Coordinates of C-alpha atoms and ligand atoms in Angstrom, one line a residue:
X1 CA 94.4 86.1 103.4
X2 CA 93.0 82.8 103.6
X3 CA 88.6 82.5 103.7
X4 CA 89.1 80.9 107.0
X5 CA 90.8 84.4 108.2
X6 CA 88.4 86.0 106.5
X7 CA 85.5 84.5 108.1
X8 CA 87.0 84.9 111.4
X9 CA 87.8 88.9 110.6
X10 CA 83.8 89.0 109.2
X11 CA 82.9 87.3 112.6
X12 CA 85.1 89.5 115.3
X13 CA 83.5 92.4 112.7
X14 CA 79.7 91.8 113.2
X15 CA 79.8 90.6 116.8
X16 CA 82.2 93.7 117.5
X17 CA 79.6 96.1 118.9
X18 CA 81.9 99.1 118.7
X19 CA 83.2 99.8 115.4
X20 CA 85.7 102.5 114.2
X21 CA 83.9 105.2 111.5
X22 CA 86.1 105.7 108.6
X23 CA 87.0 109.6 108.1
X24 CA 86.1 111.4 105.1
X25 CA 87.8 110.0 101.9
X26 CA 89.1 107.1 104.1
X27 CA 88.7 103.2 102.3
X28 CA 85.1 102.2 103.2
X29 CA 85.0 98.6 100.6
X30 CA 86.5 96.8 98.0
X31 CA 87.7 93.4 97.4
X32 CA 90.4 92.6 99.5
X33 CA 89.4 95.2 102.3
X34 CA 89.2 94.4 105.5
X35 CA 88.7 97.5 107.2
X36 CA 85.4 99.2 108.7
X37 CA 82.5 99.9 106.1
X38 CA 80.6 102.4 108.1
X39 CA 81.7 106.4 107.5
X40 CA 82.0 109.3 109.9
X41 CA 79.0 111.2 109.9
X42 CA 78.4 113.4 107.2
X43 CA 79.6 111.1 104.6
X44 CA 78.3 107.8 103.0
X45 CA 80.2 104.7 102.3
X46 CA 80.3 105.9 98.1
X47 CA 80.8 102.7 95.3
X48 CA 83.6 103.7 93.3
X49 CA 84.5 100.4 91.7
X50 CA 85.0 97.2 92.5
X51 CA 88.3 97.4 94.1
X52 CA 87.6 101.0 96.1
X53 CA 84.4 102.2 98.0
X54 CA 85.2 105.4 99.3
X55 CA 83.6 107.9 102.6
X56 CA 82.3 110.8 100.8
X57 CA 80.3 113.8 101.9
X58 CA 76.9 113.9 102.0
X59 CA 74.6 112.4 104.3
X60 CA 74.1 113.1 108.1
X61 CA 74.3 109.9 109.2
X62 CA 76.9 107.5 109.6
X63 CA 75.9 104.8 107.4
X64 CA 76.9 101.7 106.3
X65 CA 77.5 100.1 102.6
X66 CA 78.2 96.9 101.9
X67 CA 80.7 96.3 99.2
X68 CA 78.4 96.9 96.0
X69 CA 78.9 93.9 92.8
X70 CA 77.6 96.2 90.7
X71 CA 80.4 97.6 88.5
X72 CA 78.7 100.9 87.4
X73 CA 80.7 103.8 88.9
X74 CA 79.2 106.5 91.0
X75 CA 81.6 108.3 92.6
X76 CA 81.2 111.9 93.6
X77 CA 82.8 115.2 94.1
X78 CA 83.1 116.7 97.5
X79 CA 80.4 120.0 97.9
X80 CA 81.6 122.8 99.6
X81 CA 81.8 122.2 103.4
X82 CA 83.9 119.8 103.1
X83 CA 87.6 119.3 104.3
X84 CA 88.7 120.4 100.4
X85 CA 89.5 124.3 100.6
X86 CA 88.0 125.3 96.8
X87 CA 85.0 123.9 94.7
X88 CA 87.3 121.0 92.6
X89 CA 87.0 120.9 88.7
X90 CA 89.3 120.7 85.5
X91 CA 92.9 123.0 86.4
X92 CA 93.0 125.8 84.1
X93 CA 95.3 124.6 81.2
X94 CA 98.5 127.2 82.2
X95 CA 101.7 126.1 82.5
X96 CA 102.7 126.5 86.6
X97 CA 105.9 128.1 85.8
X98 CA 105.1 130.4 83.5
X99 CA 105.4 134.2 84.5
X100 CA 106.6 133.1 88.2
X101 CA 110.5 132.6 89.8
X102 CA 110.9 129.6 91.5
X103 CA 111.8 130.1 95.1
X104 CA 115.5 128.7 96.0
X105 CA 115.2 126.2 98.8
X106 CA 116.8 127.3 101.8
X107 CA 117.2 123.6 103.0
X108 CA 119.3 122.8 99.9
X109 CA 121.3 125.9 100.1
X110 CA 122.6 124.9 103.8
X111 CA 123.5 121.9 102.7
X112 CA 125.4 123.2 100.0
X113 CA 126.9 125.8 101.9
X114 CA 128.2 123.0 104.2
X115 CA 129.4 121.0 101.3
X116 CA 131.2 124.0 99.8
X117 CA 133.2 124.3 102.8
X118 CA 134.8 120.8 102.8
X119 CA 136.3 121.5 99.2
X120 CA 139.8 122.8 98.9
X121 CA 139.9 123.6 95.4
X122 CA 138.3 127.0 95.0
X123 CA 137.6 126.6 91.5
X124 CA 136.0 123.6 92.2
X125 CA 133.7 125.3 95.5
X126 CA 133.2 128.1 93.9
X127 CA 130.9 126.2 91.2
X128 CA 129.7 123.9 93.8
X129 CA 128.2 127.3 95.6
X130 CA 126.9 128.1 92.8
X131 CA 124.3 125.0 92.8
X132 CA 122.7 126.4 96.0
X133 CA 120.9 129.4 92.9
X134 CA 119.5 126.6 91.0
X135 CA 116.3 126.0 91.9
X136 CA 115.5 122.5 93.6
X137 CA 112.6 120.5 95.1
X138 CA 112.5 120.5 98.7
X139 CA 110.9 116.8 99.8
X140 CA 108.7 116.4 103.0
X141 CA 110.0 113.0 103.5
X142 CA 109.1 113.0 107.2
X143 CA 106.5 114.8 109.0
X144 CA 108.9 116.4 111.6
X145 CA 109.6 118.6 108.2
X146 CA 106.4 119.9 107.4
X147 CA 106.4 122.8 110.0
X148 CA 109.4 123.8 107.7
X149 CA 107.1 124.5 104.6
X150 CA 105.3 127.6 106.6
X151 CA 108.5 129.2 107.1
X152 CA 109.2 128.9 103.2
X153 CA 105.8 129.9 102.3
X154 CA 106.1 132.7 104.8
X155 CA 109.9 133.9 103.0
X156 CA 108.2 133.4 99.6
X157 CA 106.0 136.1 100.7
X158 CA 107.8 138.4 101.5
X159 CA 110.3 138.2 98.6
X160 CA 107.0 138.7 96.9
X161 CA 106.1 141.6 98.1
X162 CA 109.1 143.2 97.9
X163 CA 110.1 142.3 95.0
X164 CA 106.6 142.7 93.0
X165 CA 107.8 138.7 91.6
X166 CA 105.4 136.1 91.8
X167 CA 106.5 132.9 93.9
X168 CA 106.7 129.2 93.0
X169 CA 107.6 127.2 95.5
X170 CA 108.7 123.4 94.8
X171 CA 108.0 120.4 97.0
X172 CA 108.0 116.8 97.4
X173 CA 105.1 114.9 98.9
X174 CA 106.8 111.8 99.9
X175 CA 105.2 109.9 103.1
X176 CA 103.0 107.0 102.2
X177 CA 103.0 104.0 104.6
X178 CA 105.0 101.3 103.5
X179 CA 106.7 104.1 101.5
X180 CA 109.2 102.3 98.5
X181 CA 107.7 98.8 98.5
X182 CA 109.8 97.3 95.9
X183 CA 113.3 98.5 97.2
X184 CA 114.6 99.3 100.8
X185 CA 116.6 101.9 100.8
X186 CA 113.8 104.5 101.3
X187 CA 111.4 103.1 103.5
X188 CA 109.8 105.8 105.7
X189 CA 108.8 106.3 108.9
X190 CA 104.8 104.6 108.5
X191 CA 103.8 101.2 108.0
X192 CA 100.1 100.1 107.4
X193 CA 100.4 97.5 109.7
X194 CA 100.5 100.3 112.6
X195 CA 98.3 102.7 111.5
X196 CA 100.0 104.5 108.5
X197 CA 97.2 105.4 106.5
X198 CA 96.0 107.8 109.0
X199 CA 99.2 109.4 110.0
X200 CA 99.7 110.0 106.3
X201 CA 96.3 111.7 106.6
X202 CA 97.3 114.1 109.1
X203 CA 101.0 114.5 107.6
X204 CA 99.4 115.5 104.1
X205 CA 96.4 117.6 106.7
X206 CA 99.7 119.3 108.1
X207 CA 100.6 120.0 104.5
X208 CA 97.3 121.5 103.3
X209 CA 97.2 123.8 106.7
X210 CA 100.3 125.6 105.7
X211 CA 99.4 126.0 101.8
X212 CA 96.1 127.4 102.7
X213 CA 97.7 130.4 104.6
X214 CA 99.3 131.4 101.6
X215 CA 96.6 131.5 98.9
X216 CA 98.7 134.1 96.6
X217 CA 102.3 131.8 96.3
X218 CA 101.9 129.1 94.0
X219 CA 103.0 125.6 95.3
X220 CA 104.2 122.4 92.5
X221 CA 104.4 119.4 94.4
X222 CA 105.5 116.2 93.1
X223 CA 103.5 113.8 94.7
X224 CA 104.9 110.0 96.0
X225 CA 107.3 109.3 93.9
X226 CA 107.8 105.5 92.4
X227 CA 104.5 104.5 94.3
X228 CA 102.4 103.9 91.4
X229 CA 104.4 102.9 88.7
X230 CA 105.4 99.9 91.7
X231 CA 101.5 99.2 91.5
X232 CA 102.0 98.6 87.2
X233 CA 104.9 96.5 87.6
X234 CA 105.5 95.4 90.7
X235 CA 102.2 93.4 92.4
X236 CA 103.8 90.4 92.6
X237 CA 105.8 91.9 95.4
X238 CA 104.0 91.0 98.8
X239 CA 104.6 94.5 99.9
X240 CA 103.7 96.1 96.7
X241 CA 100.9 94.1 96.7
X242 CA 100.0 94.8 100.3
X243 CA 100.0 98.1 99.9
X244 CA 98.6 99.1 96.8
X245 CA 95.1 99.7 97.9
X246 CA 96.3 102.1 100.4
X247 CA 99.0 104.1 98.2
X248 CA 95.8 104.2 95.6
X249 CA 93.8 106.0 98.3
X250 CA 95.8 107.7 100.6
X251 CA 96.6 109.1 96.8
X252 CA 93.9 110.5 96.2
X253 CA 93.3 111.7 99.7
X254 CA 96.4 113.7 98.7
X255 CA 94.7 114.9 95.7
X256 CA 91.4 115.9 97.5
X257 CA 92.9 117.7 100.1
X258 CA 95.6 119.7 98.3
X259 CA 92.8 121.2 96.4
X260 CA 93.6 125.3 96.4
X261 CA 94.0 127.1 93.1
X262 CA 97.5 128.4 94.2
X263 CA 98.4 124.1 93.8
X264 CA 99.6 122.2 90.7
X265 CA 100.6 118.8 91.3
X266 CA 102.3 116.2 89.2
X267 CA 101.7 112.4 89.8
X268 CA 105.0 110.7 90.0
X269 CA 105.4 108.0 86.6
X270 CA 108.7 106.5 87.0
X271 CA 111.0 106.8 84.2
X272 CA 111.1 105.7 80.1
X273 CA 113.1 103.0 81.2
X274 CA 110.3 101.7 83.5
X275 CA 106.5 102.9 82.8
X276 CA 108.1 103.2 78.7
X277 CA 108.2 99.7 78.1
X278 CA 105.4 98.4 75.3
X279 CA 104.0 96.3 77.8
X280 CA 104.0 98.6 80.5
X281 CA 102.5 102.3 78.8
X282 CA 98.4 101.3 78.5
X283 CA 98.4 100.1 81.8
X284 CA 100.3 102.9 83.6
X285 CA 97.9 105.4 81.8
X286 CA 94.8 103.0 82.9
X287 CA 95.8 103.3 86.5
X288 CA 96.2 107.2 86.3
X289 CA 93.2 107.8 84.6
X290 CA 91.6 105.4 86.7
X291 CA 92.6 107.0 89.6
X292 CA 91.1 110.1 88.8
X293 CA 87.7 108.8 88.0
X294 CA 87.9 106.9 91.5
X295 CA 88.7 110.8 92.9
X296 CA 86.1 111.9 91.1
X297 CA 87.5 114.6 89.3
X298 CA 91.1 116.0 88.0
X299 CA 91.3 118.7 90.9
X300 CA 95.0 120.6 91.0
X301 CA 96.3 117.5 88.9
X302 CA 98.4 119.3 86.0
X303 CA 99.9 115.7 84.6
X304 CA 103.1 113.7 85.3
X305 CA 106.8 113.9 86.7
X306 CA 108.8 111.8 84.9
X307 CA 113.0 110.7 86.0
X308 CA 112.4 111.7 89.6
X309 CA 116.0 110.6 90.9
X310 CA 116.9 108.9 87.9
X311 CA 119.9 109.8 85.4
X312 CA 117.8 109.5 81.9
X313 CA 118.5 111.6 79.1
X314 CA 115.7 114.3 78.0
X315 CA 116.3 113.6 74.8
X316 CA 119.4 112.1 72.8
X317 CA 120.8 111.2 69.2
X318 CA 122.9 108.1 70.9
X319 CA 120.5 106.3 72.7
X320 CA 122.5 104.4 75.6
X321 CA 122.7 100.6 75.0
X322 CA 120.9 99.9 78.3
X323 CA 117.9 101.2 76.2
X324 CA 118.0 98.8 73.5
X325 CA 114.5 97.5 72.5
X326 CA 112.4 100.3 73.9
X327 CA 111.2 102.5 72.1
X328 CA 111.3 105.3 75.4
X329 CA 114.9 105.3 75.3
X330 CA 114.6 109.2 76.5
X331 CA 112.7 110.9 78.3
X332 CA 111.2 113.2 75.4
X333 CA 110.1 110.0 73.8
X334 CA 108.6 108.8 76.9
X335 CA 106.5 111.6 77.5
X336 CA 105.9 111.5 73.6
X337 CA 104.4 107.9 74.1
X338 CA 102.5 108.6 77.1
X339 CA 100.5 111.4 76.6
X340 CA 97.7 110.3 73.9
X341 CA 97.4 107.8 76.4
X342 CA 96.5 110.0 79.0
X343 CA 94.4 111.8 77.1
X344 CA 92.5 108.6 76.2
X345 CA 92.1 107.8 80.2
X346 CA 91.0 111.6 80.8
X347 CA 94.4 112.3 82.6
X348 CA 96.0 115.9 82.1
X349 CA 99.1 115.0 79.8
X350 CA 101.6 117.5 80.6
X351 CA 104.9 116.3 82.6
X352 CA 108.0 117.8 84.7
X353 CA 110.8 116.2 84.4
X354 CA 113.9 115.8 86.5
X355 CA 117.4 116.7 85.0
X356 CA 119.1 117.4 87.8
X357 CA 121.7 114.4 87.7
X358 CA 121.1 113.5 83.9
X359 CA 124.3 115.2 82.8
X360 CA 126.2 112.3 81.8
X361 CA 125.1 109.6 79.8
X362 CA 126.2 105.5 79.3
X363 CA 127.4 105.0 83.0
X364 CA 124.7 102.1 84.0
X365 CA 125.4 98.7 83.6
X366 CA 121.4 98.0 83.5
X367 CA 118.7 100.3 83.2
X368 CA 117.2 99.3 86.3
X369 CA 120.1 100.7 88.4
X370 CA 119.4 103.7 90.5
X371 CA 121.9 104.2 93.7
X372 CA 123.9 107.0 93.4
X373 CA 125.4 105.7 89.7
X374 CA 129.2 106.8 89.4
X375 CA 129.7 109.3 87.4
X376 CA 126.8 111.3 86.8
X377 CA 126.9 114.9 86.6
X378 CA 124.2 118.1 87.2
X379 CA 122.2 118.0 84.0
X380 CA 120.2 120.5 81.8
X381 CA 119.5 123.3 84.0
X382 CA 115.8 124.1 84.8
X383 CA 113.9 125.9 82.1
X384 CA 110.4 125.9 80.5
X385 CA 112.1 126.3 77.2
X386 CA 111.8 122.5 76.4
X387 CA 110.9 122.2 72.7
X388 CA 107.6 120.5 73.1
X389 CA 104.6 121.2 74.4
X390 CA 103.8 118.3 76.5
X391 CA 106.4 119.0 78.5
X392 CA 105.8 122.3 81.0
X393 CA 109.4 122.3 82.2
X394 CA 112.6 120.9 83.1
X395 CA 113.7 120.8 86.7
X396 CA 115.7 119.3 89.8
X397 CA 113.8 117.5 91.8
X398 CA 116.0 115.4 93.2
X399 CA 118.8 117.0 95.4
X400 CA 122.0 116.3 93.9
X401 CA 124.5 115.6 97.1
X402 CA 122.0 113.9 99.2
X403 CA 122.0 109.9 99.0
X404 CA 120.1 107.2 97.2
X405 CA 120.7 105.1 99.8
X406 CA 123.5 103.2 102.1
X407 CA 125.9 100.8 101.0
X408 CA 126.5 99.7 104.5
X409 CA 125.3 95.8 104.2
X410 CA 124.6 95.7 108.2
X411 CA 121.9 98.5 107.8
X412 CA 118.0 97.6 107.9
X413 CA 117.6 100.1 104.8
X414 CA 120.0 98.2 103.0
X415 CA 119.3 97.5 99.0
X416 CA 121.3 95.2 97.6
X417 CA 121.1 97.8 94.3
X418 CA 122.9 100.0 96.2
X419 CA 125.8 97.5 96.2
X420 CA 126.2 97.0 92.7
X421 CA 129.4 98.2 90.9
X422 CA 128.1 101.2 89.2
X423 CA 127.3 102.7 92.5
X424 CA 129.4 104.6 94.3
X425 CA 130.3 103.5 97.7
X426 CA 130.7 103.8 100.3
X427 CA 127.6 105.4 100.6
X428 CA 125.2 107.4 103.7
X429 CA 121.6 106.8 104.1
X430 CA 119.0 107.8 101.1
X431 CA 118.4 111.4 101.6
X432 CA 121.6 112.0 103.9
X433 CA 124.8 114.1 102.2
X434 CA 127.0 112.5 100.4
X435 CA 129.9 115.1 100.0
X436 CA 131.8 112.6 97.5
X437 CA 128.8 112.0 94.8
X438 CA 128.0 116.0 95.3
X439 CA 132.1 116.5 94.0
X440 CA 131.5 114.2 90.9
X441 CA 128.4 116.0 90.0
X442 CA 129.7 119.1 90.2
X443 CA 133.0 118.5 89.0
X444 CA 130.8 116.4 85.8
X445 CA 127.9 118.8 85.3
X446 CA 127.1 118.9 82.0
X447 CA 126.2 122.1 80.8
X448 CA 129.2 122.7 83.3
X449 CA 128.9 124.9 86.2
Ligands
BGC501 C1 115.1 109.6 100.5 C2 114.5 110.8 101.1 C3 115.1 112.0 100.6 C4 115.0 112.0 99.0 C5 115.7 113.2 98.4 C6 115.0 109.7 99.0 O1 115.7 108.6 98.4 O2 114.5 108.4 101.0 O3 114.7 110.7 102.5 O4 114.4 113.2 101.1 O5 115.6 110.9 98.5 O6 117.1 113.1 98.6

C-alpha cells in the first residue's frame, strides 16, 4: 500500500468513532497491518514482534496498543478462562499412534465403495475395496463438513467401547482464507478481502466444539497444508504475500484453540523437494520456531507432515533425477535435515509423512510437478515401524482417487500445472473423484494390493 493510502486508512481510523474490537488471539499490530488495534475486553493488544501484536487475555478492559518498535518479545500464554479448553505447555513426548488403531474414514470408504462398482475386472475391484481398510485422513476442506467430524468422533466411540481399542482419528485442517496462494487449483471457499479470517475462526471454533465432546479419542490433525512453506518461498507472490500475515495468525489461532490433550497436530512443511533445498531449510525452521514463540508456547504441536499430496520417496537407493543437487532427495533425508533445525528454533522435530501415492518412482518431468502425476501408485502402507526415530509414522493423508485439480482450461480453478504432460487428464476438480487416477493407483500400488 502506498503512504498516501496509508494516511488516508490512519485518518478514516482515528476520526472513525466506532471501531471494531479484535477477538481474542485476533491480529491487533505489526508492520503492514491495517486492521483495528484495540482488543475485545478481557484481552490486551500483547507485542509479539515486530511483524505480529496479538489480543491476549488478561485485562478487563478493552485497550488499545500501539504497534510497539521495541523488538523485545513478550508474548504470553492464555490462563485458564480462556477460549483454550486445557492449561497449554510442552506435549508429552509419545508417539500419537502408538498403542491406538486408527479409525477408517467412513467418507473415504463411500467413495471407494462407489469407485469399486464402476470396475469390471474383479480382480482388479476386489483390491480396489480393499483400500477403503487402509486408514486415511479425512480433510475439512469446507466448513459445511465439520458437522461430519461429530458423527466420526461419536462412531469412534463407540467402536471404543466395544471393542476395549483405543481410537485415533485422522483429519485435515484445511480452510485458511486465500487458501493455496501460489497455485489455483485449490482455492477455498474464504478470501481476506471479505472477511476470511474470522470465518476461519469460527470454522476451526466449529472444529474445537466437536473434539471437546470427545476428550477420550485421540484426534491427529494435519494442519493447512502448503500454507507455510508458500510463506518461505513464495512472498514474491502478491497473494502469498497478501496473505501471509493472516495464514501466520489464523495459524496459530488454530494452534491455541485445538489445545485438548486428546490432540496432536503436525504443521504442514511441504516436501524435500521444496522446504529441502540448502537455501530453503534454516529459514523454514526459523518460521516454525518462530511461530511458536509468537503462540507462546508449543501447545498439542507434536512436529511436522512432510509429502502431503506429493509422490516423494521415503527413502531410496536411486535417487530420481528430478532430485539432482539436493541433498533431500527423499523424504527420510528431508526429515533427517530438518530436524536439528527444529530443535535449534525450539520446534518439536518429529514428522508424519504421506505415502499414500508414493509407490512409483521417476514419473515427473520436474520436481515441482504435483497434479495428479501419471503413473503413480498407493505407496508404503501406514505403519509406525519407520526405521528412525524422528519419524512417528507413515501414513495417507491424501486420498488417493480424489483430484489434484481440473484440467478443464475454462475453469476459474484452473492451474496451468495441472496441464502439463505428466498429468493425467482429463481431470475433475481438486478433491472431486477421479475414477481413472484411483484405477492406476491401484492397479500400480507398490507394495501391491
Ligand atoms: C482439495 C481439497 C481436497 C483435498 C483432498 C485438495 O487438493 O482442494 O478439496 O479435500 O485435496 O483430496
Amino acid at each position: 500500500m502506498k503512504n498516501s493510502a496509508l494516511a488516508a486508512l490512519a485518518a478514516f481510523l482515528v476520526s472513525t468513532p466506532v471501531v471494531i474490537a479484535v477477538p481474542v488471539y485476533g491480529q491487533c499490530g505489526g508492520i503492514g497491518y491495517t486492521g483495528s488495534t484495540v482488543c475485545d475486553a478481557g484481552s490486551t493488544c500483547t507485542y509479539s514482534n515486530d511483524w505480529y501484536s496479538q489480543c491476549l487475555p488478561g485485562s478487563s478492559n478493552p485497550t488499545t496498543t500501539p504497534r510497539p518498535t521495541s523488538t523485545t518479545s513478550t508474548s504470553t500464554r492464555p490462563t485458564s478462562g480462556t477460549t483454550t479448553t486445557t492449561s497449554t505447555g510442552p506435549i508429552s513426548t509419545d508417539n500419537p499412534y502408538v498403542g491406538y488403531d486408527v479409525y477408517l474414514s467412513p467418507y473415504y470408504a463411500a467413495e471407494v465403495a462407489a469407485a469399486v462398482k464402476n470396475i469390471k475386472d474383479a480382480t482388479i475391484a476386489a483390491k480396489a475395496a480393499s483400500v477403503a481398510k487402509i486408514p486415511t485422513f479425512t480433510w475439512y476442506d469446507i466448513a459445511a463438513k465439520v458437522p461430519d467430524l461429530g458423527v466420526d468422533l461419536a462412531n469412534a466411540k463407540s467402536i471404543q467401547t466395544s471393542t476395549g481399542k483405543k481410537q485415533l482419528v485422522q483429519i485435515v485442517v484445511y480452510d485458511l482464507p486465500d487458501r493455496d496462494c501460489h497455485a489455483k487449483a485449490s482455492n477455498g471457499e474464504y478470501s481476506i478481502a471479505n472477511g476470511g479470517e474470522a470465518k476461519y475462526r469460527a470454522y476451526i471454533d466449529a472444529i474445537a466444539a466437536q473434539i471437546s465432546k470427545y476428550p477420550d479419542i485421540r484426534i491427529v490433525a494435519v494442519v493447512e497444508p502448503d500454507s507455510l512453506a508458500n510463506l518461505v518461498t513464495n512472498l514474491s507472490d502478491p497473494k502469498c504475500a497478501n496473505a501471509a500475515n493472516v495464514y501466520k495468525s489464523s495459524t496459530i489461532y488454530a494452534i491455541q484453540k485445538l489445545n485438548q490433550s486428546n490432540v496432536y497436530l503436525y504443521l504442514d512443511a511441504g516436501h524435500g523437494g521444496w522446504l529441502g533445498w540448502d537455501a530453503n531449510l534454516a529459514p523454514a525452521a526459523q518460521l516454525f520456531g518462530q511461530l511458536l514463540k509468537t503462540a507462546g508456547g508449543t501447545y498439542r504441536v507434536r512436529g511436522l507432515a512432510t509429502n502431503v499430496s506429493n509422490y516423494n520417496a521415503l527413502r531410496t537407493n536411486t535417487p530420481d533425477p528430478i532430485t539432482q543437487g539436493n541433498k533431500c532427495y527423499s523424504e527420510e533425508l528431508y526429515a533427517n535435515a530438518l530436524g536439528p533445525l527444529l530443535t535449534q528454533n525450539g520446534f518439536p522435530a518429529h514428522f508424519i509423512i504421506d505415502q499414500g501415492r508414493s509407490g512409483v518412482q521417476n514419473i515427473r518431468k520436474e520436481w515441482g510437478n504435483w497434479c495428479n502425476i501419471l503413473g503413480a501408485g498407493f505407496g508404503i502402507r501406514p505403519t509406525t515401524n519407520t526405521g528412525n526415530s524422528l519419524i512417528d509414522a507413515i501414513v495417507w493423508i491424501k486420498p488417493g482417487g480424489e483430484s489434484d485439480g481440473t484440467s478443464d482450461t475454462s475453469s476459474p480453478r484452473y492451474d496451468s500445472t495441472c496441464g502439463l504432460s505428466d498429468s493425467t487428464r482429463p481431470a475433475p476438480e481438486a478433491g472431486t473423484w477421479f475414477q481413472a487416477y484411483f484405477e492406476t493407483l491401484v492397479t500400480k500400488a507398490n507394495p501391491a494390493l
